[in-house]
Coordinates of C-alpha atoms in Angstrom, one line a residue:
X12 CA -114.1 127.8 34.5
X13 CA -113.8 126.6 31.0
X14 CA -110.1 126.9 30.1
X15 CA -111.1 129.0 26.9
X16 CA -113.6 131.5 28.9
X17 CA -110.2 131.9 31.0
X18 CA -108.0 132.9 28.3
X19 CA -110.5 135.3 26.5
X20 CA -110.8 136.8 30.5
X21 CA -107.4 137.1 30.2
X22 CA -106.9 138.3 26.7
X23 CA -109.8 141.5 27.6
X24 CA -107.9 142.4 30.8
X25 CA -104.6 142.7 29.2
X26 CA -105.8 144.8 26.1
X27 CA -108.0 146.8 28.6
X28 CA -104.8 147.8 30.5
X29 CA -102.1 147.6 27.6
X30 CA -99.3 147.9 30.1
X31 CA -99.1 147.1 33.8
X32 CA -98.1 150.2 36.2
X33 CA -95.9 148.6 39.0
X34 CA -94.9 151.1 41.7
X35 CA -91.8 150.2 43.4
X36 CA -91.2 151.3 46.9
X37 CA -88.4 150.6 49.6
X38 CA -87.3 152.2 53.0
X39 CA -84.0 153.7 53.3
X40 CA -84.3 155.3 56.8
X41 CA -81.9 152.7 58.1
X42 CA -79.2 153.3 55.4
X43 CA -79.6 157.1 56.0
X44 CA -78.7 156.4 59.8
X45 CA -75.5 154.1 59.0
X46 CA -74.4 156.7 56.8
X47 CA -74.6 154.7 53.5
X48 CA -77.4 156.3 51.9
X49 CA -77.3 160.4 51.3
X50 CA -80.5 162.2 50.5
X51 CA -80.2 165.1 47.7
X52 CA -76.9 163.6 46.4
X53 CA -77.3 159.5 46.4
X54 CA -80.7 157.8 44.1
X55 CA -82.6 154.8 44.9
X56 CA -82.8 152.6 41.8
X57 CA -84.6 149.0 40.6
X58 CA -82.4 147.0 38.8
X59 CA -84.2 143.3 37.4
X60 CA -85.1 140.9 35.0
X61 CA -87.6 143.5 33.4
X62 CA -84.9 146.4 32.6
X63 CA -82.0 143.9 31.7
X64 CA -80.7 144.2 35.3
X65 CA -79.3 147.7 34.2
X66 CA -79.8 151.5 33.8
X67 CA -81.3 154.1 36.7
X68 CA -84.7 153.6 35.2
X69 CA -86.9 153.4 37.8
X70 CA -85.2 156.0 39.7
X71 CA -87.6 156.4 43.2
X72 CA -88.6 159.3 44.7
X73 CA -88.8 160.8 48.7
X74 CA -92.5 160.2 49.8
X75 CA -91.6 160.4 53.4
X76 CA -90.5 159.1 56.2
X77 CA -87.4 158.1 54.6
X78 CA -89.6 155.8 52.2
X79 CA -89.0 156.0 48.1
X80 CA -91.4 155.3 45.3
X81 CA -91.2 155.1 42.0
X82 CA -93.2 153.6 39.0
X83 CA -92.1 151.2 35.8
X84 CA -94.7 150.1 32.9
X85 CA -94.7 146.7 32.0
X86 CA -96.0 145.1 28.8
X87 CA -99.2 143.2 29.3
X88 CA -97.6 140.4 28.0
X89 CA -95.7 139.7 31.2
X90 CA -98.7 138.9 33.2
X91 CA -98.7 135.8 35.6
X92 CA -94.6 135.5 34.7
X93 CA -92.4 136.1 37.5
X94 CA -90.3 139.2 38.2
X95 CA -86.9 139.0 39.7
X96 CA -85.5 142.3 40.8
X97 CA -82.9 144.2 43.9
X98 CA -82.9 147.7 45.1
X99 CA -79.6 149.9 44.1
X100 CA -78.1 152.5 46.3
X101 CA -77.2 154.5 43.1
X102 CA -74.3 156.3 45.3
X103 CA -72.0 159.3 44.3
X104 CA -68.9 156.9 45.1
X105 CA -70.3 153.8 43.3
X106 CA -73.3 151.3 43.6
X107 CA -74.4 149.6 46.2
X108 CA -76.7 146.4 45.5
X109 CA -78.5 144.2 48.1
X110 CA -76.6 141.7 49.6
X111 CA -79.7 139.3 50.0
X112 CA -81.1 137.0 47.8
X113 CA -83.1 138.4 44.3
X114 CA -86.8 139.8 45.1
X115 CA -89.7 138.7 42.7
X116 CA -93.0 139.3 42.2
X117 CA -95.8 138.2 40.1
X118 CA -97.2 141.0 37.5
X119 CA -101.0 141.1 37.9
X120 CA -103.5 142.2 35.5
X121 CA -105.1 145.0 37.1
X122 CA -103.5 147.8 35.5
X123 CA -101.6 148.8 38.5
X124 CA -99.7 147.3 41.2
X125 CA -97.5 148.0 44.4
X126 CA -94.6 146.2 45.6
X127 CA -93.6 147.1 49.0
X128 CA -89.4 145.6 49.3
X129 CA -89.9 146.8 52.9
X130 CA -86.0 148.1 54.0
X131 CA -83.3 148.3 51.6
X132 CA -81.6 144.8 52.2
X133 CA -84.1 143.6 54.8
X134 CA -82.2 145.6 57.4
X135 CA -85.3 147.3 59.6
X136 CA -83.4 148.5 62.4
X137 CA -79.9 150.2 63.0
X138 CA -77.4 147.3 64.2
X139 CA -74.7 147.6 67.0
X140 CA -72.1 149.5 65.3
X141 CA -68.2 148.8 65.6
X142 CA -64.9 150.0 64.0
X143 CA -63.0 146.9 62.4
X144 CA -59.5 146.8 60.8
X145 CA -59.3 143.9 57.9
X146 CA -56.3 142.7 56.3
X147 CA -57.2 141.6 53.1
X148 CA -54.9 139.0 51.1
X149 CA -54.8 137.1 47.5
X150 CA -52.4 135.1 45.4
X151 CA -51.7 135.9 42.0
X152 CA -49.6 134.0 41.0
X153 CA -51.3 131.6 39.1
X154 CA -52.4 135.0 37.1
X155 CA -48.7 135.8 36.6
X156 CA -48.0 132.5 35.3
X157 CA -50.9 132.5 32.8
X158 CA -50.3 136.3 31.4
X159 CA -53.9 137.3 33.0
X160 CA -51.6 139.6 35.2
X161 CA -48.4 141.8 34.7
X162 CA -47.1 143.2 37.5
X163 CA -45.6 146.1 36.4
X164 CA -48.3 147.5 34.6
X165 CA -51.9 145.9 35.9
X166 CA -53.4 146.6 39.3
X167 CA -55.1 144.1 41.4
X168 CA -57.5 146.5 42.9
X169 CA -60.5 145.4 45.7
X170 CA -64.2 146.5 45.0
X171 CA -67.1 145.9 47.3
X172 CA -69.9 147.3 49.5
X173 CA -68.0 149.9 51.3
X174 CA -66.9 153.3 51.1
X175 CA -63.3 152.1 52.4
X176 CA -63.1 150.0 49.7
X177 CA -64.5 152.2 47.1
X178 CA -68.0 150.4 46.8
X179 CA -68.2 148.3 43.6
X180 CA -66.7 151.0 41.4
X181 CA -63.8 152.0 42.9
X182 CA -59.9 151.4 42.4
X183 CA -58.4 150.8 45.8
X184 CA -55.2 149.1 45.0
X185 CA -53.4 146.2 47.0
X186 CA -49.6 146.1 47.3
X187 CA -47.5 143.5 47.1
X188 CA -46.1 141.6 50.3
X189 CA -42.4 142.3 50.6
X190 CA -40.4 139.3 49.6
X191 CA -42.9 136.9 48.5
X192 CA -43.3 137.9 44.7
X193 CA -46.9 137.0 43.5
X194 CA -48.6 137.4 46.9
X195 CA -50.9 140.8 47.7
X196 CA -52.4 142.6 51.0
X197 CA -54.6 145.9 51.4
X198 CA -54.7 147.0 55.1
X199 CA -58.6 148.9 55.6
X200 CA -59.6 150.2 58.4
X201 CA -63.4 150.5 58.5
X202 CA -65.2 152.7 61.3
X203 CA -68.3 152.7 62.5
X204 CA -69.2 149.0 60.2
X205 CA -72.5 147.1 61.0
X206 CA -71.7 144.2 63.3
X207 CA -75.0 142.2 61.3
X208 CA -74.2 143.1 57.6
X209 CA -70.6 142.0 56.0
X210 CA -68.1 143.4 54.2
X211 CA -68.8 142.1 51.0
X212 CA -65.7 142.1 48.2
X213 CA -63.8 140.7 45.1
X214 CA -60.9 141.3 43.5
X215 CA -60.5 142.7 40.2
X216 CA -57.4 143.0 38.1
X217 CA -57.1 146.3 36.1
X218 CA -55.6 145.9 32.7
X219 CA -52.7 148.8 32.2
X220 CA -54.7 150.4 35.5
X221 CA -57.3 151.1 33.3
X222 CA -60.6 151.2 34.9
X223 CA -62.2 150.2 31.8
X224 CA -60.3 147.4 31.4
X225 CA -61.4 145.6 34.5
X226 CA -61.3 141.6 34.6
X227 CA -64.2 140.5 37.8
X228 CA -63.7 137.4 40.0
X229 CA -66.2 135.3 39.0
X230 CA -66.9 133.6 42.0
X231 CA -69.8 134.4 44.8
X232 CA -68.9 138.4 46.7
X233 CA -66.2 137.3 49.3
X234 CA -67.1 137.9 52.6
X235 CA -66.0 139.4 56.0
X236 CA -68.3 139.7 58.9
X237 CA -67.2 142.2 61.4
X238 CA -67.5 141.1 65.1
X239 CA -66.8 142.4 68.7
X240 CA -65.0 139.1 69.1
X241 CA -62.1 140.3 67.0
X242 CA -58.9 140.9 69.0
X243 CA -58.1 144.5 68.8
X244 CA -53.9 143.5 69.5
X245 CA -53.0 147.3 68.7
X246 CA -54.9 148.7 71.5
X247 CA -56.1 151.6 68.9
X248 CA -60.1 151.0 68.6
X249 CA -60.2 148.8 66.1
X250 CA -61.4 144.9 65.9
X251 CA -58.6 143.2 63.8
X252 CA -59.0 140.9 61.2
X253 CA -57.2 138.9 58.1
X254 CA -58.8 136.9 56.2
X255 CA -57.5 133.7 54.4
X256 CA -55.1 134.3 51.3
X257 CA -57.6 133.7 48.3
X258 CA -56.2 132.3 45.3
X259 CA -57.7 134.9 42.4
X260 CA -61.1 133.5 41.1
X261 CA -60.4 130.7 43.7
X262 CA -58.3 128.8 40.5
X263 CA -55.6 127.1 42.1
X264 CA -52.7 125.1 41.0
X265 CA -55.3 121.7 40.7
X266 CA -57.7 124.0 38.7
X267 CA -55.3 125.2 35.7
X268 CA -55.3 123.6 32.4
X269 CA -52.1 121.1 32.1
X270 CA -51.7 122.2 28.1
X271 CA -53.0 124.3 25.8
X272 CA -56.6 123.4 24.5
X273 CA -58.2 124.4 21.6
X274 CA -62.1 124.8 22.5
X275 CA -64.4 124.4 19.3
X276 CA -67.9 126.0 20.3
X277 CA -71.0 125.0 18.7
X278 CA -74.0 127.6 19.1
X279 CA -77.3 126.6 17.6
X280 CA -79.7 129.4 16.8
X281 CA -82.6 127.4 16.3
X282 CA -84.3 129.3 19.0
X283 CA -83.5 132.7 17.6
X284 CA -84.7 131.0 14.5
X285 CA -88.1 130.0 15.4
X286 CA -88.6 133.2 17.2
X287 CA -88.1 135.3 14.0
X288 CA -90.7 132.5 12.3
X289 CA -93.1 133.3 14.8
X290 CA -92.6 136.7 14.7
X291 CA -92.4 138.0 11.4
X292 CA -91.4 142.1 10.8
X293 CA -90.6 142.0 14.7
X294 CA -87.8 143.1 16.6
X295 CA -86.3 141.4 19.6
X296 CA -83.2 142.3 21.6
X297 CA -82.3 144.8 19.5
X298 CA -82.3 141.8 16.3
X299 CA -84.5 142.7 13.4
X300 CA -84.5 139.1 12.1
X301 CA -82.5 136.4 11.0
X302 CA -81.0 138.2 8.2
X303 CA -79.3 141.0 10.3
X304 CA -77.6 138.4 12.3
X305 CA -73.7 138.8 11.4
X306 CA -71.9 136.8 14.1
X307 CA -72.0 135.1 17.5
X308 CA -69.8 136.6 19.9
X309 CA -68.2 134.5 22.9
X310 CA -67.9 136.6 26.6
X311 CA -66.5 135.5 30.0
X312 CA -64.3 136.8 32.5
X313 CA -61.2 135.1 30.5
X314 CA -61.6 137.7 28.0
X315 CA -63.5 141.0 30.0
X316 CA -66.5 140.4 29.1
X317 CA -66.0 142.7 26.4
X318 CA -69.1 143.5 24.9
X319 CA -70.4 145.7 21.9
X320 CA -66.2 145.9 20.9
X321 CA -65.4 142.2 20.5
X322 CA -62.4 141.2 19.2
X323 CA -62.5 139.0 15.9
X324 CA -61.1 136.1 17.4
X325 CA -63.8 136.0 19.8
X326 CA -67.0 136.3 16.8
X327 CA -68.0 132.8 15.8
X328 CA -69.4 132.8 12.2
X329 CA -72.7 130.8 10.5
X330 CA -71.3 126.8 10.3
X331 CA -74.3 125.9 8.3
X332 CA -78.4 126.2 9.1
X333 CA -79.3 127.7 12.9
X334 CA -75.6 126.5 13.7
X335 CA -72.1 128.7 14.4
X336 CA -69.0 127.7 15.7
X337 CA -65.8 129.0 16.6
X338 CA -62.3 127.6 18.4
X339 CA -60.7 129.5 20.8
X340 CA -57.1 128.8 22.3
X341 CA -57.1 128.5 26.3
X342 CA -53.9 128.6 27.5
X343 CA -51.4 126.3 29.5
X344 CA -52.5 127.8 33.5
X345 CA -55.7 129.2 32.8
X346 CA -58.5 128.1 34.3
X347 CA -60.3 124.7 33.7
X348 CA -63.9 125.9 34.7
X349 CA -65.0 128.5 32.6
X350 CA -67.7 131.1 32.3
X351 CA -69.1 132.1 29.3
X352 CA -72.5 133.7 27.5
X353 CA -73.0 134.5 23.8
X354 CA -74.3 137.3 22.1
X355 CA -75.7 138.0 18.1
X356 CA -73.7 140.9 16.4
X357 CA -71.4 141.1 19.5
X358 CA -74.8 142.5 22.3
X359 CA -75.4 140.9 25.7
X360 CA -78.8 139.1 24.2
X361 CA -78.8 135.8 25.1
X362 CA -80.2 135.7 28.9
X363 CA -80.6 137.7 31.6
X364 CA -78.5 138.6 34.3
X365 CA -75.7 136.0 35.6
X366 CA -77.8 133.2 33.1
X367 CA -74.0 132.1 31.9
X368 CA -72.6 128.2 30.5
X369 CA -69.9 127.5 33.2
X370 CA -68.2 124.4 31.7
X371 CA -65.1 122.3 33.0
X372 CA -62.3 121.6 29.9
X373 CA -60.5 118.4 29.5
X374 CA -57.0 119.0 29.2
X375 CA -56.4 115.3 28.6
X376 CA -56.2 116.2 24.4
X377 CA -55.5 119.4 22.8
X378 CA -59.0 120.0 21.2
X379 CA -62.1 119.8 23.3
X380 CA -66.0 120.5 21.9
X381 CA -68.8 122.6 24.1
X382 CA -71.9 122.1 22.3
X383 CA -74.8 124.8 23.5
X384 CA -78.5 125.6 22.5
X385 CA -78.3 129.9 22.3
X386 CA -80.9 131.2 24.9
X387 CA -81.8 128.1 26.7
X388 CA -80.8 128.9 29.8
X389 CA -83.0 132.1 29.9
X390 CA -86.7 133.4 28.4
X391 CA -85.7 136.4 26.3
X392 CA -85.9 133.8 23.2
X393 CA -88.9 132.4 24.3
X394 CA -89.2 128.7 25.8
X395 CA -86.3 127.0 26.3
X396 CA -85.2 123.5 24.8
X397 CA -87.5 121.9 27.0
X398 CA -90.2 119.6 26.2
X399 CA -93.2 120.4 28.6
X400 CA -96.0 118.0 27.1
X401 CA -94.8 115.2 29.6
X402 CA -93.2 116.1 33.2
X403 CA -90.7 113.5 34.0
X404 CA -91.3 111.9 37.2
X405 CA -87.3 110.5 37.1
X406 CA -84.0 110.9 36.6
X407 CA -82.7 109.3 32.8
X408 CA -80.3 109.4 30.0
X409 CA -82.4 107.9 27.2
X410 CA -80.7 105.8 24.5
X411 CA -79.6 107.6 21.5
X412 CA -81.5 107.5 18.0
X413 CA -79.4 105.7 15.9
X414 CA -77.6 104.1 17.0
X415 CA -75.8 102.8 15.1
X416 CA -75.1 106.1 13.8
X417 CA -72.8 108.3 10.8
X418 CA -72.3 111.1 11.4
X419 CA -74.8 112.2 13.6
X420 CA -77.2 111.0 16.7
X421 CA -79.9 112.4 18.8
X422 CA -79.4 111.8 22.5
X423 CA -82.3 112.6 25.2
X424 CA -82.1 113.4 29.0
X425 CA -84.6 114.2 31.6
X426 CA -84.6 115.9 34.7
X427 CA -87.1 116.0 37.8
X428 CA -85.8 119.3 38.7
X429 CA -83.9 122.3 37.8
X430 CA -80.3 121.3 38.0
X431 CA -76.4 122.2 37.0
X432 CA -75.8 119.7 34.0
X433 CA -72.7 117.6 32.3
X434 CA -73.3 115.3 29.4
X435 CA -70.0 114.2 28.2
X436 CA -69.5 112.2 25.7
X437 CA -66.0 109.8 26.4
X438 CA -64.0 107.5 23.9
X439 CA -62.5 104.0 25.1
X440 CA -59.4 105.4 26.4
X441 CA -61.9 107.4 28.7
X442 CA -61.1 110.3 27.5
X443 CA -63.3 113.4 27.0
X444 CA -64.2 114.1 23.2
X445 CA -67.2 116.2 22.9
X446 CA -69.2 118.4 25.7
X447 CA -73.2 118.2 24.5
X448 CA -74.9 120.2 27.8
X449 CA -73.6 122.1 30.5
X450 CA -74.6 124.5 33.0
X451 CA -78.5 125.4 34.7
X452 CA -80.9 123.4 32.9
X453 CA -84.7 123.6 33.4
X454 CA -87.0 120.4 34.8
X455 CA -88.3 118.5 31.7
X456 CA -87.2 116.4 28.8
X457 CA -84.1 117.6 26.9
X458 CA -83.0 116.9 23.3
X459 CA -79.6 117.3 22.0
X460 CA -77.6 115.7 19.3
X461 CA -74.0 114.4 18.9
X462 CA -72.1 115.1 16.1
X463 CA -69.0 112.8 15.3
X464 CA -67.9 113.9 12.0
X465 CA -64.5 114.5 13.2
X466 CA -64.0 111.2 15.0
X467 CA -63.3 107.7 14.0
X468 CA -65.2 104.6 14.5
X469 CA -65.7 103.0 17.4
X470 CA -67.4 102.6 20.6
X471 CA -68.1 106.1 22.5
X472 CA -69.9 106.3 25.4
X473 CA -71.7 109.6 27.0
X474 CA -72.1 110.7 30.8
X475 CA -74.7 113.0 32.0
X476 CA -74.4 114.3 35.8
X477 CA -77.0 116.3 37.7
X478 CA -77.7 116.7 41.4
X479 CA -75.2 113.9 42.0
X480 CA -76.1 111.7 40.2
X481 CA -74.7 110.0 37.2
X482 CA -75.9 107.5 34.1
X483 CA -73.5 106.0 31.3
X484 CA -74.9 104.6 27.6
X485 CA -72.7 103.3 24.7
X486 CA -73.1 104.3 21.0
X487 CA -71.6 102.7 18.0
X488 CA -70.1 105.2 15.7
X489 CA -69.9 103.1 11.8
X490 CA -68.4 104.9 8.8

């Protein structure tokens, strides 16, 4: 078919329809049996990529034989993209999500469209049931020694996938072992469990005991799998099980910054940017344009993710053209992996769910430099810093342009596939002086650009690593 008859096909179907009608449906017939879905008082939502992984919208409906429906309108716009989506046990005591991987589906351009999830988490039939007894354990005091926790006014609490331990929104509180300052245990025991689905869990330190105030592991749900080949020593019923102390966030004493660091963050816009050119008098995220952009806010678990009431310290203002920037102090102890998104005016409106910059801070200096492109590691902004007229067939760190260079160079990577990304840039002591990618990066050709305004002259080399591998190139900085 010739390519343009396609796209004026396409272009008919999706003003014929003007939205696509996708009816969700899932079985909870199986929850209802184990007791961890209640009809009349517990709601079956869709949570995805489409609704900003959020809000009770779709909520499904009984249509029998303990199967629930429910319908969402999509714009025509997202035909042939890929959705990404879970089922949520909306339950009085908290929500429940799937423990398996994210479901997708591709819209269609009919107009309407079913999407069968089959059983809520894949589980079709009722498993062996047993009653299990788990000891849980963590060590905070790493958290102690960096002020993230105060004893005698936080909790460290346990949320998970289970009534006993008050489902993801619950407070169950852990005590502190006898003796051995620092160190925590929470004793559950758990009846009638599924001996094929885990006990899934983090930890989660409540500020003051403020629920509100709740700083999330950021690490995958812990797990604990219960198992009729647990001893049951006490003779009561119950298998027994501890698991392995945890260190919180799984930061130990190799993982903590040596000194205080001052982080400078660099945020280009230009996305954002082009977006608004492209789209003039539109609205996206909740942005009216360029001109009603006030500040870039920086969120992570470090800080409680504390959108919509970000503190000033934590908004980055303009720097010049598409780019703002902003240092903030991370602290002798604290982690040297961090997590982090950004969001204009202080919203959650760079990427979609869990699309976060995870970056590892040199502690060899007191000032380190994260460079980031806003929105590249998501689609909300449109395409990504990519460069899709030419898919690379290998692995390369091209040569920067110019080099020599004052102040500024252009540096180029490609990647075969999708892959978690360091380009480093290193002085001739070796150590780290600027951070110019990091985190998920799509397959494609990259462009980023290295700006040593701050440094002195010299030779500089920079380092990218993905999927195990490694390439090194030397620049000539001349002022």
């Amino acid at each position: 078919m010739n390519k343009w008859i396609g796209v004026s096909l396409l272009a008919c179907a999706a003003s014929a329809w003007a939205t696509q009608t996708i009816t969700f449906q899932v079985n909870m017939s199986v929850q209802e049996a184990l007791g961890n879905f209640v009809p009349g008082s517990d709601n079956v939502v869709v949570r995805g990529s489409f609704n900003g992984w959020g809000g009770t919208d779709p909520t499904l409906s009984p249509i029998g034989d303990g199967v629930y429906s429910g319908t969402y309108d999509l714009d025509d716009a997202l035909i042939g993209e890929t959705v990404t989506y879970k089922f949520v046990n909306a339950a009085t005591s908290g929500d429940v999500w799937e423990s398996i991987e994210d479901r997708s589906f591709v819209v269609g351009d009919t107009g309407a469209q079913t999407v069968d999830g089959g059983y809520f988490d894949n589980l079709d039939t009722v498993p062996a049931l047993l009653d299990a007894e788990i000891t849980f354990l963590v060590n905070m005091e790493i958290m102690i020694d960096n002020g993230s926790f105060v004893p005698a006014s936080d909790l460290i609490v346990i949320r998970g996938n289970n009534d006993g331990i008050g489902n993801w929104g619950g407070a169950v509180a852990l005590n502190e072992v006898g003796g051995n300052p620092g160190h925590y245990f929470l004793q559950v025991q758990f009846d009638q469990v599924s001996a094929e689905t885990p006990v899934e869990y983090k930890f989660v330190i409540l500020t003051d005991g403020d629920e509100n105030l709740a700083r999330w592991e950021s690490v995958a749900n812990r797990t604990a799998q219960p198992t009729e080949a647990w001893p049951d020593e006490d003779q009561n019923g119950y298998h027994e099980y501890v698991t392995e102390e945890a260190f919180f966030d799984n930061v130990t004493w190799d993982d903590i910054l040596s000194q205080n660091v001052d982080v400078t963050f660099n945020v280009d816009l230009n996305m954002v940017d082009t977006w608004f050119t492209e789209h003039p008098g539109e609205t996206n995220q909740g942005i009216t344009g360029w001109d009603a952009i006030n500040y870039v806010a920086i969120c992570g678990p470090w800080n409680n993710w504390p959108w919509d009431l970000v503190p000033p310290q934590y908004q980055f203002a303009n720097a010049g053209g598409t780019l703002f920037s902003g240092t903030v102090t991370f602290t002798s102890g604290s982690a040297r992996s961090i997590t982090y998104k950004y969001g204009i005016n202080g919203s959650d409106n760079e990427s979609g769910f869990q699309a976060d910059w995870v970056t590892v801070i040199d502690d060899t200096n007191p000032t380190f430099t994260i460079n980031n492109e806003f929105g590249s590691l998501g689609d909300l902004w449109g395409t990504t810093a990519v460069n899709p007229a030419s898919q690379p067939r290998t692995f390369e760190l091209g040569e920067a342009y110019p080099n020599p260079f004052n102040p500024s160079t252009v540096i180029e990577f490609s990647l075969v596939r999708p892959a978690v990304v360091e380009l480093t840039v290193f002085n001739m002591m070796g150590q780290a002086v600027a951070t110019l990618a990091s985190g998920m990066h799509q397959a494609g050709n990259h462009t980023t650009s290295f700006d040593a305004a701050g440094l002195s002259s010299g030779v500089y080399f920079y380092t990218l690593k993905a999927n195990g591998m490694s390439e090194t190139r030397k620049v000539l900085l001349v002022k």
